[in-house]
PDB file of C-alpha atoms in Angstrom:
ATOM      1  CA  LEU A   5     182.084 146.786 187.616  1.00  0.00           C
ATOM      2  CA  LYS A   6     179.241 148.121 189.725  1.00  0.00           C
ATOM      3  CA  TRP A   7     175.934 149.334 188.313  1.00  0.00           C
ATOM      4  CA  PHE A   8     173.400 150.902 190.681  1.00  0.00           C
ATOM      5  CA  VAL A   9     170.014 150.916 188.925  1.00  0.00           C
ATOM      6  CA  ASP A  10     166.853 152.368 190.428  1.00  0.00           C
ATOM      7  CA  GLY A  11     163.387 153.241 189.200  1.00  0.00           C
ATOM      8  CA  SER A  12     160.623 155.451 190.569  1.00  0.00           C
ATOM      9  CA  HIS A  13     157.076 154.344 189.884  1.00  0.00           C
ATOM     10  CA  THR A  14     154.537 156.743 188.254  1.00  0.00           C
ATOM     11  CA  VAL A  15     156.331 160.028 188.950  1.00  0.00           C
ATOM     12  CA  HIS A  16     155.522 161.800 185.664  1.00  0.00           C
ATOM     13  CA  TRP A  17     152.229 163.491 184.749  1.00  0.00           C
ATOM     14  CA  ASP A  18     151.336 160.626 182.385  1.00  0.00           C
ATOM     15  CA  CYS A  19     151.920 158.046 185.169  1.00  0.00           C
ATOM     16  CA  LYS A  20     155.153 156.776 183.641  1.00  0.00           C
ATOM     17  CA  GLY A  21     158.157 156.070 185.813  1.00  0.00           C
ATOM     18  CA  HIS A  22     161.679 157.404 185.851  1.00  0.00           C
ATOM     19  CA  GLY A  23     164.898 155.393 185.896  1.00  0.00           C
ATOM     20  CA  GLY A  24     168.439 156.178 186.886  1.00  0.00           C
ATOM     21  CA  ALA A  25     171.712 154.288 186.723  1.00  0.00           C
ATOM     22  CA  ILE A  26     175.207 154.936 188.016  1.00  0.00           C
ATOM     23  CA  PHE A  27     178.278 153.025 186.845  1.00  0.00           C
ATOM     24  CA  THR A  28     181.338 152.960 189.065  1.00  0.00           C
ATOM     25  CA  MET A  29     184.608 151.077 189.087  1.00  0.00           C
ATOM     26  CA  GLY A  30     185.678 152.258 192.524  1.00  0.00           C
ATOM     27  CA  LYS A  31     185.383 155.823 193.732  1.00  0.00           C
ATOM     28  CA  GLY A  32     183.032 158.199 191.964  1.00  0.00           C
ATOM     29  CA  ALA A  33     180.709 157.640 189.030  1.00  0.00           C
ATOM     30  CA  THR A  34     182.256 156.770 185.700  1.00  0.00           C
ATOM     31  CA  SER A  35     178.926 157.450 184.011  1.00  0.00           C
ATOM     32  CA  SER A  36     175.384 158.151 185.072  1.00  0.00           C
ATOM     33  CA  TYR A  37     172.023 158.143 183.328  1.00  0.00           C
ATOM     34  CA  SER A  38     168.579 159.489 184.123  1.00  0.00           C
ATOM     35  CA  ARG A  39     165.677 158.770 181.754  1.00  0.00           C
ATOM     36  CA  LYS A  40     161.926 158.593 181.663  1.00  0.00           C
ATOM     37  CA  VAL A  41     160.603 155.022 181.397  1.00  0.00           C
ATOM     38  CA  LYS A  42     158.657 154.753 178.135  1.00  0.00           C
ATOM     39  CA  LEU A  43     156.065 152.267 179.425  1.00  0.00           C
ATOM     40  CA  ASN A  44     153.318 152.506 181.998  1.00  0.00           C
ATOM     41  CA  MET A  45     153.890 149.909 184.689  1.00  0.00           C
ATOM     42  CA  ARG A  46     151.507 148.355 187.190  1.00  0.00           C
ATOM     43  CA  SER A  47     153.853 148.230 190.172  1.00  0.00           C
ATOM     44  CA  SER A  48     157.177 149.479 191.483  1.00  0.00           C
ATOM     45  CA  THR A  49     158.604 145.983 190.932  1.00  0.00           C
ATOM     46  CA  GLU A  50     157.798 146.197 187.230  1.00  0.00           C
ATOM     47  CA  THR A  51     159.212 149.725 187.039  1.00  0.00           C
ATOM     48  CA  GLU A  52     162.497 148.560 188.585  1.00  0.00           C
ATOM     49  CA  LEU A  53     162.665 145.606 186.181  1.00  0.00           C
ATOM     50  CA  VAL A  54     161.931 147.704 183.092  1.00  0.00           C
ATOM     51  CA  THR A  55     164.504 150.249 184.255  1.00  0.00           C
ATOM     52  CA  ALA A  56     167.167 147.547 184.583  1.00  0.00           C
ATOM     53  CA  ASP A  57     166.269 146.271 181.118  1.00  0.00           C
ATOM     54  CA  MET A  58     166.422 149.828 179.755  1.00  0.00           C
ATOM     55  CA  TYR A  59     170.060 150.160 180.874  1.00  0.00           C
ATOM     56  CA  MET A  60     171.154 146.649 179.802  1.00  0.00           C
ATOM     57  CA  PRO A  61     172.856 147.875 176.572  1.00  0.00           C
ATOM     58  CA  GLU A  62     175.051 150.284 178.562  1.00  0.00           C
ATOM     59  CA  MET A  63     175.800 147.653 181.222  1.00  0.00           C
ATOM     60  CA  LEU A  64     176.808 145.002 178.702  1.00  0.00           C
ATOM     61  CA  TRP A  65     178.789 147.469 176.604  1.00  0.00           C
ATOM     62  CA  THR A  66     180.908 148.457 179.621  1.00  0.00           C
ATOM     63  CA  LEU A  67     181.610 144.791 180.417  1.00  0.00           C
ATOM     64  CA  TYR A  68     182.593 143.975 176.833  1.00  0.00           C
ATOM     65  CA  PHE A  69     184.669 147.165 176.499  1.00  0.00           C
ATOM     66  CA  ILE A  70     186.623 146.525 179.699  1.00  0.00           C
ATOM     67  CA  GLN A  71     187.217 142.903 178.649  1.00  0.00           C
ATOM     68  CA  SER A  72     188.398 143.958 175.179  1.00  0.00           C
ATOM     69  CA  GLN A  73     190.941 146.288 176.811  1.00  0.00           C
ATOM     70  CA  GLY A  74     192.543 143.234 178.401  1.00  0.00           C
ATOM     71  CA  TYR A  75     191.243 143.606 181.947  1.00  0.00           C
ATOM     72  CA  GLY A  76     189.957 140.562 183.801  1.00  0.00           C
ATOM     73  CA  ALA A  77     186.393 141.703 184.410  1.00  0.00           C
ATOM     74  CA  GLU A  78     184.183 138.627 184.599  1.00  0.00           C
ATOM     75  CA  CYS A  79     180.746 140.037 185.282  1.00  0.00           C
ATOM     76  CA  ILE A  80     178.665 143.082 186.079  1.00  0.00           C
ATOM     77  CA  GLY A  81     177.434 143.673 189.609  1.00  0.00           C
ATOM     78  CA  LEU A  82     173.849 144.937 189.279  1.00  0.00           C
ATOM     79  CA  TYR A  83     172.876 146.542 192.589  1.00  0.00           C
ATOM     80  CA  GLN A  84     169.132 146.497 193.220  1.00  0.00           C
ATOM     81  CA  ASP A  85     167.078 147.527 196.264  1.00  0.00           C
ATOM     82  CA  ASN A  86     163.752 145.879 195.343  1.00  0.00           C
ATOM     83  CA  ILE A  87     163.731 142.249 196.512  1.00  0.00           C
ATOM     84  CA  SER A  88     160.811 141.248 194.257  1.00  0.00           C
ATOM     85  CA  THR A  89     162.694 142.565 191.251  1.00  0.00           C
ATOM     86  CA  GLN A  90     165.811 140.679 192.315  1.00  0.00           C
ATOM     87  CA  LEU A  91     163.816 137.438 192.462  1.00  0.00           C
ATOM     88  CA  LEU A  92     162.409 137.996 188.968  1.00  0.00           C
ATOM     89  CA  MET A  93     165.908 138.645 187.634  1.00  0.00           C
ATOM     90  CA  LYS A  94     167.421 135.577 189.304  1.00  0.00           C
ATOM     91  CA  ASN A  95     164.589 133.039 189.006  1.00  0.00           C
ATOM     92  CA  GLY A  96     162.695 134.119 185.883  1.00  0.00           C
ATOM     93  CA  ARG A  97     159.354 132.393 185.460  1.00  0.00           C
ATOM     94  CA  PHE A  98     159.636 130.574 188.791  1.00  0.00           C
ATOM     95  CA  SER A  99     159.152 133.919 190.566  1.00  0.00           C
ATOM     96  CA  SER A 100     156.581 135.081 188.050  1.00  0.00           C
ATOM     97  CA  GLY A 101     152.828 134.880 188.309  1.00  0.00           C
ATOM     98  CA  LYS A 102     149.883 135.921 186.173  1.00  0.00           C
ATOM     99  CA  LYS A 103     150.469 139.595 186.940  1.00  0.00           C
ATOM    100  CA  THR A 104     153.982 139.662 185.443  1.00  0.00           C
ATOM    101  CA  LYS A 105     153.341 137.610 182.313  1.00  0.00           C
ATOM    102  CA  HIS A 106     153.251 140.707 180.076  1.00  0.00           C
ATOM    103  CA  ILE A 107     156.858 141.664 180.915  1.00  0.00           C
ATOM    104  CA  LYS A 108     158.433 138.224 180.660  1.00  0.00           C
ATOM    105  CA  ALA A 109     160.767 139.117 177.779  1.00  0.00           C
ATOM    106  CA  LYS A 110     162.494 141.734 179.916  1.00  0.00           C
ATOM    107  CA  PHE A 111     163.219 139.515 182.901  1.00  0.00           C
ATOM    108  CA  PHE A 112     164.132 136.521 180.724  1.00  0.00           C
ATOM    109  CA  PHE A 113     166.818 138.611 179.001  1.00  0.00           C
ATOM    110  CA  ILE A 114     168.282 139.646 182.350  1.00  0.00           C
ATOM    111  CA  LYS A 115     167.961 136.092 183.711  1.00  0.00           C
ATOM    112  CA  ASP A 116     169.868 134.752 180.683  1.00  0.00           C
ATOM    113  CA  LYS A 117     172.725 137.156 181.430  1.00  0.00           C
ATOM    114  CA  VAL A 118     172.684 136.076 185.099  1.00  0.00           C
ATOM    115  CA  ASP A 119     172.711 132.395 184.064  1.00  0.00           C
ATOM    116  CA  ASP A 120     175.568 133.035 181.604  1.00  0.00           C
ATOM    117  CA  GLY A 121     177.619 134.568 184.421  1.00  0.00           C
ATOM    118  CA  GLU A 122     177.836 137.977 182.752  1.00  0.00           C
ATOM    119  CA  MET A 123     175.744 139.600 185.474  1.00  0.00           C
ATOM    120  CA  GLN A 124     175.285 139.157 189.189  1.00  0.00           C
ATOM    121  CA  VAL A 125     172.278 140.679 190.980  1.00  0.00           C
ATOM    122  CA  ILE A 126     173.306 142.050 194.367  1.00  0.00           C
ATOM    123  CA  HIS A 127     171.034 143.404 197.089  1.00  0.00           C
ATOM    124  CA  CYS A 128     171.663 147.014 198.033  1.00  0.00           C
ATOM    125  CA  PRO A 129     169.613 148.586 200.842  1.00  0.00           C
ATOM    126  CA  SER A 130     167.586 151.624 199.772  1.00  0.00           C
ATOM    127  CA  GLU A 131     169.575 153.958 202.021  1.00  0.00           C
ATOM    128  CA  ASN A 132     172.759 152.967 200.125  1.00  0.00           C
ATOM    129  CA  MET A 133     171.282 153.108 196.606  1.00  0.00           C
ATOM    130  CA  CYS A 134     173.205 156.098 195.224  1.00  0.00           C
ATOM    131  CA  SER A 135     171.157 156.140 192.005  1.00  0.00           C
ATOM    132  CA  ASP A 136     168.168 157.414 194.048  1.00  0.00           C
ATOM    133  CA  VAL A 137     169.557 160.901 193.498  1.00  0.00           C
ATOM    134  CA  LEU A 138     168.745 160.498 189.783  1.00  0.00           C
ATOM    135  CA  THR A 139     165.153 159.317 190.250  1.00  0.00           C
ATOM    136  CA  LYS A 140     163.723 161.087 193.294  1.00  0.00           C
ATOM    137  CA  PRO A 141     163.620 164.707 194.472  1.00  0.00           C
ATOM    138  CA  LEU A 142     165.806 164.277 197.561  1.00  0.00           C
ATOM    139  CA  GLN A 143     166.457 167.136 199.965  1.00  0.00           C
ATOM    140  CA  GLY A 144     168.692 167.875 202.908  1.00  0.00           C
ATOM    141  CA  MET A 145     170.850 165.129 204.356  1.00  0.00           C
ATOM    142  CA  ALA A 146     169.316 162.447 202.092  1.00  0.00           C
ATOM    143  CA  PHE A 147     170.471 164.414 199.038  1.00  0.00           C
ATOM    144  CA  LYS A 148     173.939 164.997 200.501  1.00  0.00           C
ATOM    145  CA  ARG A 149     174.410 161.305 201.304  1.00  0.00           C
ATOM    146  CA  MET A 150     173.260 160.173 197.848  1.00  0.00           C
ATOM    147  CA  ARG A 151     175.442 162.625 195.905  1.00  0.00           C
ATOM    148  CA  ALA A 152     178.587 161.856 197.919  1.00  0.00           C
ATOM    149  CA  GLU A 153     179.371 158.497 196.275  1.00  0.00           C
ATOM    150  CA  PRO A 154     178.846 159.420 192.606  1.00  0.00           C
ATOM    151  CA  MET A 155     180.717 162.705 193.019  1.00  0.00           C
ATOM    152  CA  ASN A 156     183.432 161.171 195.229  1.00  0.00           C
ATOM    153  CA  CYS A 157     183.105 163.960 197.754  1.00  0.00           C
ATOM    154  CA  SER A 158     182.352 164.156 201.453  1.00  0.00           C
ATOM    155  CA  VAL A 159     178.778 164.226 202.707  1.00  0.00           C
ATOM    156  CA  ASP A 160     179.265 167.728 204.136  1.00  0.00           C
ATOM    157  CA  TYR A 161     180.758 169.151 200.903  1.00  0.00           C
ATOM    158  CA  GLU A 162     179.833 172.799 200.271  1.00  0.00           C
ATOM    159  CA  GLU A 163     180.562 174.988 197.240  1.00  0.00           C
ATOM    160  CA  ASP A 164     182.602 178.094 197.935  1.00  0.00           C
ATOM    161  CA  ASP A 165     180.197 180.878 196.917  1.00  0.00           C
ATOM    162  CA  GLU A 166     182.853 183.609 197.200  1.00  0.00           C
ATOM    163  CA  LYS A 167     184.933 182.155 194.346  1.00  0.00           C
ATOM    164  CA  GLU A 168     181.879 181.900 192.085  1.00  0.00           C
ATOM    165  CA  THR A 169     180.791 185.513 192.672  1.00  0.00           C
ATOM    166  CA  ALA A 170     184.340 186.826 192.118  1.00  0.00           C
ATOM    167  CA  LEU A 171     184.445 185.322 188.623  1.00  0.00           C
TER     168      LEU A 171
END
């Protein structure tokens, strides 16, 4: 079970961030989400952490649902491109300082799930983070590369305009 979760810091007019998540079990996205983050954050690290916390109910539900269907899923793979956020998720207060004290409940919840073995935080380079397409206004080749995995199509996929105009 792979979850790609990404957040963009202060992209809305009120300086709130935007978060996106893509769930996949192989090829293509099984589900995807794109939501405005409801809190103002001080850094991109905090935005990424709050975004991951925002999608925790969906992540845990998919794990529990797949397990209840009799499949041997052991944990969720949470793919994250921000190394500081990964450290907060894995180490909790040992990676936290005075500037992250106000969001401790969010990373302690995620850390508990990591410690319980229900979640594994995995590094994903930014150029491979397919959930970027849900959080940033990508154009050109960057857009084509990021849409290819969730849509399970080739990077050079083009719509056939003649069929659409004929209908």
